[in-house]
């Protein structure tokens, strides 16, 4: 199956700093990537849809200025948590569909990034 | 927004037993998918069932879909300790290129 790589897997930062998480499609091109957030023992909440070459589409209630998404190439989307605070601590996961498999509808996920803000 | 609701939230069984997880959703769908997540890891796709299908099998997995009741079930037969994970249903709405909407998940624990 298609491979999505996410980095870093774990990051600890001080309150007020910014953290960048990268999501790469390794063996396919992704014009669209999806960013999810997962709280402990909870489901995945869709944060935003990242669109290559254009602005991301954010879900209701997600702060655009807090969670900056950039999709500068067909294989890379980044999520930057700006001025992070302890309440931003969470598990962030990216995903994408493989255009070579248009009929499956399957999402391929990165391994996730655990953010801890002190 | 949340679409699916899994039931039960947690399930503990012995190896060899069958595990059944249920999922209900709210709106019309194009297909419904089940994913598995090991603790602290990304999600892995298990099986997809389209809105015009009623049942599908893949190895030890059996999925059913009842669009009239807006519900689905995932059956894992002859469970193994390695099946211990969280299982999520996800709905794909009738819109091309959109994200999946995930349910709350069922945490399955299989003891040997």
PDB file of C-alpha atoms in Angstrom:
ATOM      1  CA  UNK A   1       0.000   0.000   0.000  1.00  0.00           C
ATOM      2  CA  UNK A   2       0.878   3.649  -0.219  1.00  0.00           C
ATOM      3  CA  UNK A   3       3.177   5.103   2.400  1.00  0.00           C
ATOM      4  CA  UNK A   4       2.682   8.291   4.356  1.00  0.00           C
ATOM      5  CA  UNK A   5       5.495   9.435   6.592  1.00  0.00           C
ATOM      6  CA  UNK A   6       5.062  11.841   9.471  1.00  0.00           C
ATOM      7  CA  UNK A   7       7.765  13.600  11.426  1.00  0.00           C
ATOM      8  CA  UNK A   8       8.504  14.078  14.263  1.00  0.00           C
ATOM      9  CA  UNK A   9       6.806  11.203  16.037  1.00  0.00           C
ATOM     10  CA  UNK A  10       7.197  12.907  19.394  1.00  0.00           C
ATOM     11  CA  UNK A  11       7.916  16.494  20.307  1.00  0.00           C
ATOM     12  CA  UNK A  12       8.035  18.316  23.613  1.00  0.00           C
ATOM     13  CA  UNK A  13       8.086  22.071  23.613  1.00  0.00           C
ATOM     14  CA  UNK A  14       7.733  24.986  25.982  1.00  0.00           C
ATOM     15  CA  UNK A  15       4.569  27.021  26.129  1.00  0.00           C
ATOM     16  CA  UNK A  16       4.642  29.902  23.669  1.00  0.00           C
ATOM     17  CA  UNK A  17       6.874  28.244  21.107  1.00  0.00           C
ATOM     18  CA  UNK A  18       5.877  26.972  17.674  1.00  0.00           C
ATOM     19  CA  UNK A  19       6.130  23.417  16.447  1.00  0.00           C
ATOM     20  CA  UNK A  20       6.120  22.164  12.865  1.00  0.00           C
ATOM     21  CA  UNK A  21       4.916  18.696  11.907  1.00  0.00           C
ATOM     22  CA  UNK A  22       5.647  17.311   8.468  1.00  0.00           C
ATOM     23  CA  UNK A  23       3.575  14.856   6.478  1.00  0.00           C
ATOM     24  CA  UNK A  24       5.019  13.301   3.344  1.00  0.00           C
ATOM     25  CA  UNK A  25       3.559  10.939   0.785  1.00  0.00           C
ATOM     26  CA  UNK A  26       6.559   8.781  -0.089  1.00  0.00           C
ATOM     27  CA  UNK A  27       5.459   6.871  -3.150  1.00  0.00           C
ATOM     28  CA  UNK A  28       2.577   8.869  -4.542  1.00  0.00           C
ATOM     29  CA  UNK A  29       1.519  12.434  -5.133  1.00  0.00           C
ATOM     30  CA  UNK A  30      -1.205  13.853  -2.962  1.00  0.00           C
ATOM     31  CA  UNK A  31      -3.013  17.007  -4.013  1.00  0.00           C
ATOM     32  CA  UNK A  32      -5.043  16.741  -0.835  1.00  0.00           C
ATOM     33  CA  UNK A  33      -4.026  15.701   2.664  1.00  0.00           C
ATOM     34  CA  UNK A  34      -6.134  15.563   5.792  1.00  0.00           C
ATOM     35  CA  UNK A  35      -5.033  16.541   9.281  1.00  0.00           C
ATOM     36  CA  UNK A  36      -6.698  14.956  12.274  1.00  0.00           C
ATOM     37  CA  UNK A  37      -6.313  15.501  15.991  1.00  0.00           C
ATOM     38  CA  UNK A  38      -6.867  12.784  18.541  1.00  0.00           C
ATOM     39  CA  UNK A  39      -7.320  13.254  22.287  1.00  0.00           C
ATOM     40  CA  UNK A  40      -6.473  10.385  24.658  1.00  0.00           C
ATOM     41  CA  UNK A  41      -8.880   7.485  24.270  1.00  0.00           C
ATOM     42  CA  UNK A  42     -10.951   9.527  21.839  1.00  0.00           C
ATOM     43  CA  UNK A  43     -11.761   9.503  18.202  1.00  0.00           C
ATOM     44  CA  UNK A  44     -10.072  11.381  15.397  1.00  0.00           C
ATOM     45  CA  UNK A  45     -11.364  14.882  14.844  1.00  0.00           C
ATOM     46  CA  UNK A  46     -10.828  16.348  11.395  1.00  0.00           C
ATOM     47  CA  UNK A  47      -8.982  19.627  11.694  1.00  0.00           C
ATOM     48  CA  UNK A  48      -8.436  20.676   8.116  1.00  0.00           C
ATOM     49  CA  UNK A  49      -8.040  19.622   4.525  1.00  0.00           C
ATOM     50  CA  UNK A  50      -4.712  20.611   3.044  1.00  0.00           C
ATOM     51  CA  UNK A  51      -4.772  21.510  -0.653  1.00  0.00           C
ATOM     52  CA  UNK A  52      -1.615  21.646  -2.757  1.00  0.00           C
ATOM     53  CA  UNK A  53      -0.992  25.131  -4.052  1.00  0.00           C
ATOM     54  CA  UNK A  54      -3.952  26.725  -2.311  1.00  0.00           C
ATOM     55  CA  UNK A  55      -5.308  27.543   1.112  1.00  0.00           C
ATOM     56  CA  UNK A  56      -6.309  24.818   3.514  1.00  0.00           C
ATOM     57  CA  UNK A  57      -9.946  24.284   4.378  1.00  0.00           C
ATOM     58  CA  UNK A  58     -10.464  24.332   8.129  1.00  0.00           C
ATOM     59  CA  UNK A  59     -13.233  22.649  10.048  1.00  0.00           C
ATOM     60  CA  UNK A  60     -15.529  24.713  12.180  1.00  0.00           C
ATOM     61  CA  UNK A  61     -13.967  25.619  15.478  1.00  0.00           C
ATOM     62  CA  UNK A  62     -10.366  25.122  14.366  1.00  0.00           C
ATOM     63  CA  UNK A  63      -8.286  28.285  14.644  1.00  0.00           C
ATOM     64  CA  UNK A  64      -6.565  29.029  11.369  1.00  0.00           C
ATOM     65  CA  UNK A  65      -3.978  31.273  12.978  1.00  0.00           C
ATOM     66  CA  UNK A  66      -3.169  28.690  15.620  1.00  0.00           C
ATOM     67  CA  UNK A  67      -2.825  25.730  13.261  1.00  0.00           C
ATOM     68  CA  UNK A  68      -1.040  26.863  10.117  1.00  0.00           C
ATOM     69  CA  UNK A  69      -1.155  24.419   7.238  1.00  0.00           C
ATOM     70  CA  UNK A  70       1.050  24.646   4.185  1.00  0.00           C
ATOM     71  CA  UNK A  71       0.914  22.261   1.221  1.00  0.00           C
ATOM     72  CA  UNK A  72       3.728  23.541  -0.948  1.00  0.00           C
ATOM     73  CA  UNK A  73       4.356  20.408  -2.988  1.00  0.00           C
ATOM     74  CA  UNK A  74       2.520  17.291  -4.100  1.00  0.00           C
ATOM     75  CA  UNK A  75       4.320  15.217  -1.493  1.00  0.00           C
ATOM     76  CA  UNK A  76       4.554  17.478   1.540  1.00  0.00           C
ATOM     77  CA  UNK A  77       2.079  19.112   3.865  1.00  0.00           C
ATOM     78  CA  UNK A  78       3.089  20.788   7.110  1.00  0.00           C
ATOM     79  CA  UNK A  79       1.122  21.660  10.219  1.00  0.00           C
ATOM     80  CA  UNK A  80       2.569  24.367  12.432  1.00  0.00           C
ATOM     81  CA  UNK A  81       1.143  24.796  15.900  1.00  0.00           C
ATOM     82  CA  UNK A  82       1.874  28.411  16.701  1.00  0.00           C
ATOM     83  CA  UNK A  83       2.363  29.791  20.200  1.00  0.00           C
ATOM     84  CA  UNK A  84       1.625  26.374  21.606  1.00  0.00           C
ATOM     85  CA  UNK A  85      -0.049  26.018  24.989  1.00  0.00           C
ATOM     86  CA  UNK A  86      -0.634  22.949  27.161  1.00  0.00           C
ATOM     87  CA  UNK A  87      -4.156  22.559  25.803  1.00  0.00           C
ATOM     88  CA  UNK A  88      -2.645  22.000  22.353  1.00  0.00           C
ATOM     89  CA  UNK A  89      -1.011  18.825  23.626  1.00  0.00           C
ATOM     90  CA  UNK A  90      -2.445  16.028  21.561  1.00  0.00           C
ATOM     91  CA  UNK A  91      -1.802  13.373  18.932  1.00  0.00           C
ATOM     92  CA  UNK A  92      -1.836  14.800  15.412  1.00  0.00           C
ATOM     93  CA  UNK A  93      -2.222  12.483  12.429  1.00  0.00           C
ATOM     94  CA  UNK A  94      -2.116  13.205   8.718  1.00  0.00           C
ATOM     95  CA  UNK A  95      -3.559  11.121   5.927  1.00  0.00           C
ATOM     96  CA  UNK A  96      -4.022  11.062   2.188  1.00  0.00           C
ATOM     97  CA  UNK A  97      -5.587   9.057  -0.581  1.00  0.00           C
ATOM     98  CA  UNK A  98      -3.486   7.394  -3.239  1.00  0.00           C
ATOM     99  CA  UNK A  99      -4.624   8.655  -6.664  1.00  0.00           C
ATOM    100  CA  UNK A 100      -3.422   5.376  -8.165  1.00  0.00           C
ATOM    101  CA  UNK A 101      -6.237   3.684  -6.226  1.00  0.00           C
ATOM    102  CA  UNK A 102      -9.199   5.986  -6.884  1.00  0.00           C
ATOM    103  CA  UNK A 103     -11.838   3.359  -6.332  1.00  0.00           C
ATOM    104  CA  UNK A 104     -10.892   2.284  -2.847  1.00  0.00           C
ATOM    105  CA  UNK A 105     -11.577   5.469  -0.956  1.00  0.00           C
ATOM    106  CA  UNK A 106      -9.021   4.248   1.561  1.00  0.00           C
ATOM    107  CA  UNK A 107      -7.033   6.755   3.560  1.00  0.00           C
ATOM    108  CA  UNK A 108      -3.356   6.110   4.219  1.00  0.00           C
ATOM    109  CA  UNK A 109      -2.180   7.466   7.556  1.00  0.00           C
ATOM    110  CA  UNK A 110       1.091   8.667   8.908  1.00  0.00           C
ATOM    111  CA  UNK A 111       2.282   7.265  12.226  1.00  0.00           C
ATOM    112  CA  UNK A 112       1.161  10.358  14.068  1.00  0.00           C
ATOM    113  CA  UNK A 113       2.957  13.022  16.086  1.00  0.00           C
ATOM    114  CA  UNK A 114       2.604  13.244  19.846  1.00  0.00           C
ATOM    115  CA  UNK A 115       2.870  16.883  20.928  1.00  0.00           C
ATOM    116  CA  UNK A 116       3.428  17.712  24.575  1.00  0.00           C
ATOM    117  CA  UNK A 117       3.468  21.373  25.543  1.00  0.00           C
ATOM    118  CA  UNK A 118       4.950  22.116  28.945  1.00  0.00           C
TER     119      UNK A 118
ATOM    120  CA  UNK B   1     -18.249  16.778  13.350  1.00  0.00           C
ATOM    121  CA  UNK B   2     -18.740  13.269  14.665  1.00  0.00           C
ATOM    122  CA  UNK B   3     -20.549  10.882  12.385  1.00  0.00           C
ATOM    123  CA  UNK B   4     -20.223   7.400  13.776  1.00  0.00           C
ATOM    124  CA  UNK B   5     -20.852   5.976  17.181  1.00  0.00           C
ATOM    125  CA  UNK B   6     -19.242   2.667  18.023  1.00  0.00           C
ATOM    126  CA  UNK B   7     -20.631   0.228  20.489  1.00  0.00           C
ATOM    127  CA  UNK B   8     -19.301  -1.031  22.816  1.00  0.00           C
ATOM    128  CA  UNK B   9     -16.650   1.496  23.816  1.00  0.00           C
ATOM    129  CA  UNK B  10     -14.529  -1.300  25.267  1.00  0.00           C
ATOM    130  CA  UNK B  11     -14.549  -5.051  24.822  1.00  0.00           C
ATOM    131  CA  UNK B  12     -12.497  -7.680  26.620  1.00  0.00           C
ATOM    132  CA  UNK B  13     -12.456 -11.259  25.385  1.00  0.00           C
ATOM    133  CA  UNK B  14     -10.348 -14.401  25.481  1.00  0.00           C
ATOM    134  CA  UNK B  15      -8.304 -15.671  22.586  1.00  0.00           C
ATOM    135  CA  UNK B  16     -10.368 -17.777  20.237  1.00  0.00           C
ATOM    136  CA  UNK B  17     -13.603 -15.944  20.950  1.00  0.00           C
ATOM    137  CA  UNK B  18     -15.343 -13.745  18.423  1.00  0.00           C
ATOM    138  CA  UNK B  19     -15.475  -9.970  18.794  1.00  0.00           C
ATOM    139  CA  UNK B  20     -18.353  -7.916  17.442  1.00  0.00           C
ATOM    140  CA  UNK B  21     -18.290  -4.160  17.212  1.00  0.00           C
ATOM    141  CA  UNK B  22     -21.147  -1.991  16.014  1.00  0.00           C
ATOM    142  CA  UNK B  23     -21.225   1.402  14.404  1.00  0.00           C
ATOM    143  CA  UNK B  24     -24.083   3.775  13.753  1.00  0.00           C
ATOM    144  CA  UNK B  25     -23.975   6.872  11.609  1.00  0.00           C
ATOM    145  CA  UNK B  26     -26.210   9.791  10.845  1.00  0.00           C
ATOM    146  CA  UNK B  27     -26.148  10.803   7.194  1.00  0.00           C
ATOM    147  CA  UNK B  28     -26.195   9.019   3.845  1.00  0.00           C
ATOM    148  CA  UNK B  29     -22.862   7.561   2.819  1.00  0.00           C
ATOM    149  CA  UNK B  30     -20.909   6.484  -0.231  1.00  0.00           C
ATOM    150  CA  UNK B  31     -19.103   3.786   1.695  1.00  0.00           C
ATOM    151  CA  UNK B  32     -18.149   2.811   5.223  1.00  0.00           C
ATOM    152  CA  UNK B  33     -14.687   1.746   6.248  1.00  0.00           C
ATOM    153  CA  UNK B  34     -13.158   0.119   9.311  1.00  0.00           C
ATOM    154  CA  UNK B  35      -9.728   1.011  10.609  1.00  0.00           C
ATOM    155  CA  UNK B  36      -7.486  -0.374  13.308  1.00  0.00           C
ATOM    156  CA  UNK B  37      -5.182   1.653  15.543  1.00  0.00           C
ATOM    157  CA  UNK B  38      -2.538   0.227  17.799  1.00  0.00           C
ATOM    158  CA  UNK B  39      -1.857   2.363  20.829  1.00  0.00           C
ATOM    159  CA  UNK B  40      -0.017   5.547  19.908  1.00  0.00           C
ATOM    160  CA  UNK B  41       0.216   4.673  16.242  1.00  0.00           C
ATOM    161  CA  UNK B  42      -1.419   5.649  12.979  1.00  0.00           C
ATOM    162  CA  UNK B  43      -4.486   3.976  11.570  1.00  0.00           C
ATOM    163  CA  UNK B  44      -4.511   1.018   9.241  1.00  0.00           C
ATOM    164  CA  UNK B  45      -7.329   0.330   6.819  1.00  0.00           C
ATOM    165  CA  UNK B  46      -9.069  -2.996   7.344  1.00  0.00           C
ATOM    166  CA  UNK B  47     -12.038  -3.207   5.034  1.00  0.00           C
ATOM    167  CA  UNK B  48     -14.418  -1.075   2.996  1.00  0.00           C
ATOM    168  CA  UNK B  49     -18.071  -1.761   2.283  1.00  0.00           C
ATOM    169  CA  UNK B  50     -19.998   0.250  -0.274  1.00  0.00           C
ATOM    170  CA  UNK B  51     -23.486   1.574   0.277  1.00  0.00           C
ATOM    171  CA  UNK B  52     -24.954  -0.960  -2.151  1.00  0.00           C
ATOM    172  CA  UNK B  53     -23.321  -3.909  -0.380  1.00  0.00           C
ATOM    173  CA  UNK B  54     -24.733  -5.705   2.642  1.00  0.00           C
ATOM    174  CA  UNK B  55     -21.896  -7.967   3.707  1.00  0.00           C
ATOM    175  CA  UNK B  56     -18.226  -8.351   3.018  1.00  0.00           C
ATOM    176  CA  UNK B  57     -15.514 -10.721   4.175  1.00  0.00           C
ATOM    177  CA  UNK B  58     -11.763 -10.435   4.426  1.00  0.00           C
ATOM    178  CA  UNK B  59      -9.912 -13.208   6.203  1.00  0.00           C
ATOM    179  CA  UNK B  60     -11.201 -13.308   9.782  1.00  0.00           C
ATOM    180  CA  UNK B  61     -13.127 -10.090   9.294  1.00  0.00           C
ATOM    181  CA  UNK B  62     -16.779  -9.869   8.413  1.00  0.00           C
ATOM    182  CA  UNK B  63     -18.496  -6.539   7.909  1.00  0.00           C
ATOM    183  CA  UNK B  64     -22.194  -5.911   7.482  1.00  0.00           C
ATOM    184  CA  UNK B  65     -23.968  -2.747   6.455  1.00  0.00           C
ATOM    185  CA  UNK B  66     -27.612  -1.834   6.950  1.00  0.00           C
ATOM    186  CA  UNK B  67     -28.255   1.487   5.267  1.00  0.00           C
ATOM    187  CA  UNK B  68     -31.880   1.529   6.369  1.00  0.00           C
ATOM    188  CA  UNK B  69     -30.748   1.509   9.989  1.00  0.00           C
ATOM    189  CA  UNK B  70     -27.585   3.467   9.253  1.00  0.00           C
ATOM    190  CA  UNK B  71     -25.505   0.886  11.027  1.00  0.00           C
ATOM    191  CA  UNK B  72     -22.585  -1.446  10.437  1.00  0.00           C
ATOM    192  CA  UNK B  73     -20.918  -4.229  12.350  1.00  0.00           C
ATOM    193  CA  UNK B  74     -17.413  -5.637  12.348  1.00  0.00           C
ATOM    194  CA  UNK B  75     -16.927  -9.230  13.418  1.00  0.00           C
ATOM    195  CA  UNK B  76     -13.482 -10.598  14.146  1.00  0.00           C
ATOM    196  CA  UNK B  77     -13.573 -14.369  14.367  1.00  0.00           C
ATOM    197  CA  UNK B  78     -11.192 -16.550  16.354  1.00  0.00           C
ATOM    198  CA  UNK B  79      -9.538 -13.541  17.940  1.00  0.00           C
ATOM    199  CA  UNK B  80      -5.871 -13.459  18.814  1.00  0.00           C
ATOM    200  CA  UNK B  81      -3.896 -11.429  21.330  1.00  0.00           C
ATOM    201  CA  UNK B  82      -2.452  -9.514  18.368  1.00  0.00           C
ATOM    202  CA  UNK B  83      -5.950  -8.228  17.572  1.00  0.00           C
ATOM    203  CA  UNK B  84      -5.750  -6.045  20.673  1.00  0.00           C
ATOM    204  CA  UNK B  85      -6.213  -2.494  19.380  1.00  0.00           C
ATOM    205  CA  UNK B  86      -8.788   0.220  18.885  1.00  0.00           C
ATOM    206  CA  UNK B  87     -11.188  -0.158  15.981  1.00  0.00           C
ATOM    207  CA  UNK B  88     -12.892   2.752  14.270  1.00  0.00           C
ATOM    208  CA  UNK B  89     -15.588   2.960  11.680  1.00  0.00           C
ATOM    209  CA  UNK B  90     -15.347   5.814   9.221  1.00  0.00           C
ATOM    210  CA  UNK B  91     -17.881   7.110   6.770  1.00  0.00           C
ATOM    211  CA  UNK B  92     -17.178   8.450   3.334  1.00  0.00           C
ATOM    212  CA  UNK B  93     -19.888  10.909   2.383  1.00  0.00           C
ATOM    213  CA  UNK B  94     -21.261  11.344  -1.111  1.00  0.00           C
ATOM    214  CA  UNK B  95     -18.667  13.934  -1.954  1.00  0.00           C
ATOM    215  CA  UNK B  96     -15.533  13.158  -3.911  1.00  0.00           C
ATOM    216  CA  UNK B  97     -12.237  14.025  -2.304  1.00  0.00           C
ATOM    217  CA  UNK B  98     -13.565  14.640   1.165  1.00  0.00           C
ATOM    218  CA  UNK B  99     -12.122  13.358   4.406  1.00  0.00           C
ATOM    219  CA  UNK B 100     -13.478  10.412   6.321  1.00  0.00           C
ATOM    220  CA  UNK B 101     -15.502  11.056   9.433  1.00  0.00           C
ATOM    221  CA  UNK B 102     -14.581   8.727  12.254  1.00  0.00           C
ATOM    222  CA  UNK B 103     -16.614   7.208  15.033  1.00  0.00           C
ATOM    223  CA  UNK B 104     -15.503   7.114  18.652  1.00  0.00           C
ATOM    224  CA  UNK B 105     -13.970   3.676  18.405  1.00  0.00           C
ATOM    225  CA  UNK B 106     -14.060   0.404  20.277  1.00  0.00           C
ATOM    226  CA  UNK B 107     -11.066  -0.638  22.329  1.00  0.00           C
ATOM    227  CA  UNK B 108     -10.616  -4.380  22.026  1.00  0.00           C
ATOM    228  CA  UNK B 109      -8.519  -6.325  24.474  1.00  0.00           C
ATOM    229  CA  UNK B 110      -7.820  -9.984  23.729  1.00  0.00           C
ATOM    230  CA  UNK B 111      -6.176 -11.941  26.497  1.00  0.00           C
ATOM    231  CA  UNK B 112      -4.349 -15.209  26.036  1.00  0.00           C
TER     232      UNK B 112
END
